[in-house]
Amino acid sequence: SIKVEFLVSSQMESLLRGDILEAAEENLDIVPSVYEGGLKVWECSIDLTEYMENHLNIDDETKVLELGCGAGLPGLLACLKGASVDFQDYNKQVLELITIPNAFANIGARVKKRCRFFAGDWSALEDNITPSQYDLILTSETIYSTSSYQSLIAVLKKAIKPTGFVLVAAKTCYFGVGGGTRLFEDALGKDGFFTSRVAFVTDTGVQREILELRVRSTS
């Protein structure tokens, strides 16, 4: 069996288990601070997977982290190319019911050697990961709320290697929620650790982008 390392208390896990079932039954996209949308495959995760297929060189030396993974499509593509991948989602149930079965369906028994799974919020993850270990960090549809930017940027800063980079796939603006790529770029600029550039923009439907972040040179 695959172990999910749960980074919050067992009492909180019990509370989340009930609320995620309610969210699924009511077809809710998110329940703030309870369920963060991992039961749905979002458009930007598909954008990110296609971008990776066409633009990235990934091999068995690559160490990858996917944040807010849900079904884990980008991370699983990295696995198929040989990478070792750590998957994180806010909800343990999403990992158990969606991510891990999807991983076995796509890469089989290699899951046990190449993948790890972490449940909990980004602050807890930041407290529990080894610094500067990832060549590539992937995240999609995770910047819809500006209140999460500080904790997301903090875990990115701790986790990425100085030579690594981050790909953030998101909508330009999340109407009615408040976040989006421009606001996230503003937060990155104020923090100062990363440079950012727009690597991809969709030309269909609601505008979606992929941002590439790299550690700012101090020289």
C-alpha positions as semicolon CSV with decimal commas, in nm:
position;residue;x (nm);y (nm);z (nm)
1;S;0,000;0,000;0,000
2;I;0,100;0,365;-0,047
3;K;0,145;0,584;0,257
4;V;0,003;0,935;0,261
5;E;0,192;1,151;0,507
6;F;-0,077;1,362;0,673
7;L;0,062;1,691;0,801
8;V;-0,223;1,800;1,030
9;S;-0,382;1,645;1,338
10;S;-0,607;1,338;1,332
11;Q;-0,891;1,551;1,471
12;M;-0,862;1,789;1,176
13;E;-0,848;1,492;0,938
14;S;-1,180;1,368;1,074
15;L;-1,339;1,709;1,023
16;L;-1,207;1,737;0,669
17;R;-1,329;1,390;0,578
18;G;-1,690;1,486;0,643
19;D;-1,664;1,822;0,470
20;I;-1,503;1,687;0,155
21;L;-1,786;1,438;0,113
22;E;-2,035;1,721;0,151
23;A;-1,847;1,925;-0,109
24;A;-1,853;1,635;-0,353
25;E;-2,223;1,568;-0,302
26;E;-2,310;1,935;-0,353
27;N;-2,072;1,972;-0,651
28;L;-1,885;2,259;-0,487
29;D;-1,562;2,380;-0,649
30;I;-1,406;2,482;-0,317
31;V;-1,487;2,517;0,050
32;P;-1,227;2,768;0,178
33;S;-0,981;2,619;0,428
34;V;-1,163;2,284;0,406
35;Y;-1,168;2,155;0,048
36;E;-0,960;2,313;-0,229
37;G;-1,104;2,162;-0,547
38;G;-0,895;1,847;-0,583
39;L;-1,183;1,627;-0,701
40;K;-1,204;1,815;-1,031
41;V;-0,960;1,823;-1,324
42;W;-0,913;2,195;-1,390
43;E;-0,829;2,347;-1,728
44;C;-0,494;2,487;-1,622
45;S;-0,363;2,146;-1,518
46;I;-0,424;2,033;-1,876
47;D;-0,248;2,346;-2,007
48;L;0,048;2,272;-1,783
49;T;0,069;1,907;-1,887
50;E;0,063;1,998;-2,256
51;Y;0,324;2,271;-2,203
52;M;0,553;2,025;-2,024
53;E;0,516;1,770;-2,303
54;N;0,618;2,026;-2,565
55;H;0,880;2,234;-2,385
56;L;1,051;2,053;-2,097
57;N;1,333;1,803;-2,081
58;I;1,271;1,575;-1,783
59;D;1,464;1,257;-1,700
60;D;1,537;1,019;-1,414
61;E;1,764;1,276;-1,249
62;T;1,479;1,528;-1,213
63;K;1,316;1,579;-0,872
64;V;0,966;1,728;-0,895
65;L;0,708;1,862;-0,651
66;E;0,346;1,917;-0,753
67;L;0,152;2,145;-0,518
68;G;-0,227;2,126;-0,501
69;C;-0,205;1,823;-0,724
70;G;-0,563;1,690;-0,739
71;A;-0,558;1,427;-1,015
72;G;-0,187;1,496;-1,057
73;L;-0,172;1,514;-1,436
74;P;0,144;1,731;-1,462
75;G;0,326;1,532;-1,197
76;L;0,231;1,202;-1,358
77;L;0,367;1,319;-1,692
78;A;0,694;1,396;-1,515
79;C;0,686;1,041;-1,370
80;L;0,632;0,894;-1,715
81;K;0,944;1,079;-1,829
82;G;1,143;0,923;-1,545
83;A;1,131;1,186;-1,270
84;S;1,077;1,125;-0,900
85;V;0,770;1,321;-0,793
86;D;0,623;1,432;-0,461
87;F;0,251;1,509;-0,474
88;Q;0,084;1,746;-0,227
89;D;-0,284;1,816;-0,182
90;Y;-0,473;1,987;0,097
91;N;-0,702;1,688;0,141
92;K;-0,584;1,336;0,224
93;Q;-0,903;1,200;0,071
94;V;-0,818;1,354;-0,266
95;L;-0,482;1,176;-0,262
96;E;-0,637;0,844;-0,160
97;L;-0,936;0,855;-0,394
98;I;-0,801;1,042;-0,697
99;T;-0,424;1,096;-0,709
100;I;-0,293;0,756;-0,604
101;P;-0,535;0,548;-0,816
102;N;-0,457;0,773;-1,112
103;A;-0,085;0,723;-1,051
104;F;-0,119;0,344;-1,050
105;A;-0,332;0,358;-1,365
106;N;-0,063;0,554;-1,549
107;I;0,271;0,432;-1,418
108;G;0,188;0,109;-1,234
109;A;0,420;-0,026;-0,967
110;R;0,674;0,251;-1,033
111;V;0,457;0,464;-0,803
112;K;0,613;0,292;-0,502
113;K;0,966;0,385;-0,607
114;R;0,916;0,726;-0,765
115;C;0,631;0,894;-0,578
116;R;0,551;1,029;-0,234
117;F;0,224;1,184;-0,120
118;F;0,170;1,463;0,133
119;A;-0,160;1,596;0,267
120;G;-0,208;1,923;0,452
121;D;-0,165;2,293;0,391
122;W;0,143;2,466;0,253
123;S;0,256;2,598;0,590
124;A;0,268;2,243;0,725
125;L;0,452;2,126;0,414
126;E;0,707;2,405;0,450
127;D;0,777;2,287;0,805
128;N;0,831;1,926;0,694
129;I;1,031;1,931;0,371
130;T;1,405;1,932;0,313
131;P;1,525;2,269;0,178
132;S;1,640;2,315;-0,181
133;Q;1,563;1,964;-0,305
134;Y;1,346;2,013;-0,616
135;D;1,456;2,083;-0,972
136;L;1,100;2,162;-1,079
137;I;0,788;2,265;-0,888
138;L;0,449;2,247;-1,059
139;T;0,121;2,400;-0,951
140;S;-0,204;2,475;-1,131
141;E;-0,520;2,663;-1,033
142;T;-0,381;2,738;-0,686
143;I;-0,356;3,119;-0,692
144;Y;-0,726;3,203;-0,697
145;S;-0,711;3,346;-0,343
146;T;-0,465;3,621;-0,255
147;S;-0,477;3,514;0,110
148;S;-0,275;3,202;0,021
149;Y;0,005;3,379;-0,164
150;Q;0,237;3,427;0,132
151;S;0,232;3,059;0,232
152;L;0,265;2,942;-0,129
153;I;0,563;3,167;-0,197
154;A;0,724;3,056;0,131
155;V;0,710;2,687;0,040
156;L;0,835;2,758;-0,313
157;K;1,131;2,949;-0,173
158;K;1,223;2,671;0,067
159;A;1,173;2,379;-0,171
160;I;1,331;2,490;-0,500
161;K;1,696;2,436;-0,584
162;P;1,887;2,755;-0,675
163;T;1,914;2,619;-1,029
164;G;1,554;2,496;-1,044
165;F;1,235;2,663;-1,164
166;V;0,864;2,677;-1,091
167;L;0,570;2,660;-1,333
168;V;0,244;2,818;-1,216
169;A;-0,059;2,758;-1,438
170;A;-0,357;2,979;-1,360
171;K;-0,625;3,207;-1,494
172;T;-0,534;3,569;-1,550
173;C;-0,824;3,667;-1,326
174;Y;-1,049;3,461;-1,100
175;F;-1,372;3,658;-1,111
176;G;-1,556;3,670;-0,783
177;V;-1,263;3,525;-0,587
178;G;-0,997;3,791;-0,622
179;G;-0,679;3,618;-0,737
180;G;-0,502;3,571;-1,068
181;T;-0,165;3,583;-1,240
182;R;-0,117;3,961;-1,228
183;L;-0,185;3,976;-0,855
184;F;0,045;3,680;-0,797
185;E;0,318;3,852;-0,996
186;D;0,268;4,159;-0,775
187;A;0,316;3,942;-0,466
188;L;0,628;3,785;-0,616
189;G;0,768;4,129;-0,693
190;K;0,715;4,248;-0,338
191;D;0,882;3,936;-0,200
192;G;1,177;3,969;-0,437
193;F;1,305;3,610;-0,429
194;F;1,185;3,504;-0,775
195;T;1,186;3,652;-1,121
196;S;0,881;3,567;-1,331
197;R;0,786;3,561;-1,695
198;V;0,475;3,459;-1,885
199;A;0,570;3,138;-2,066
200;F;0,229;3,059;-2,216
201;V;-0,105;3,232;-2,279
202;T;-0,413;3,054;-2,408
203;D;-0,611;3,213;-2,688
204;T;-0,941;3,038;-2,618
205;G;-1,206;3,086;-2,350
206;V;-1,119;3,252;-2,020
207;Q;-0,758;3,369;-2,047
208;R;-0,515;3,129;-1,882
209;E;-0,140;3,156;-1,845
210;I;0,168;2,971;-1,729
211;L;0,423;3,168;-1,529
212;E;0,784;3,053;-1,506
213;L;0,959;3,151;-1,183
214;R;1,334;3,137;-1,125
215;V;1,546;3,226;-0,826
216;R;1,668;3,583;-0,866
217;S;2,042;3,608;-0,919
218;T;2,230;3,789;-0,644
219;S;2,535;3,860;-0,860
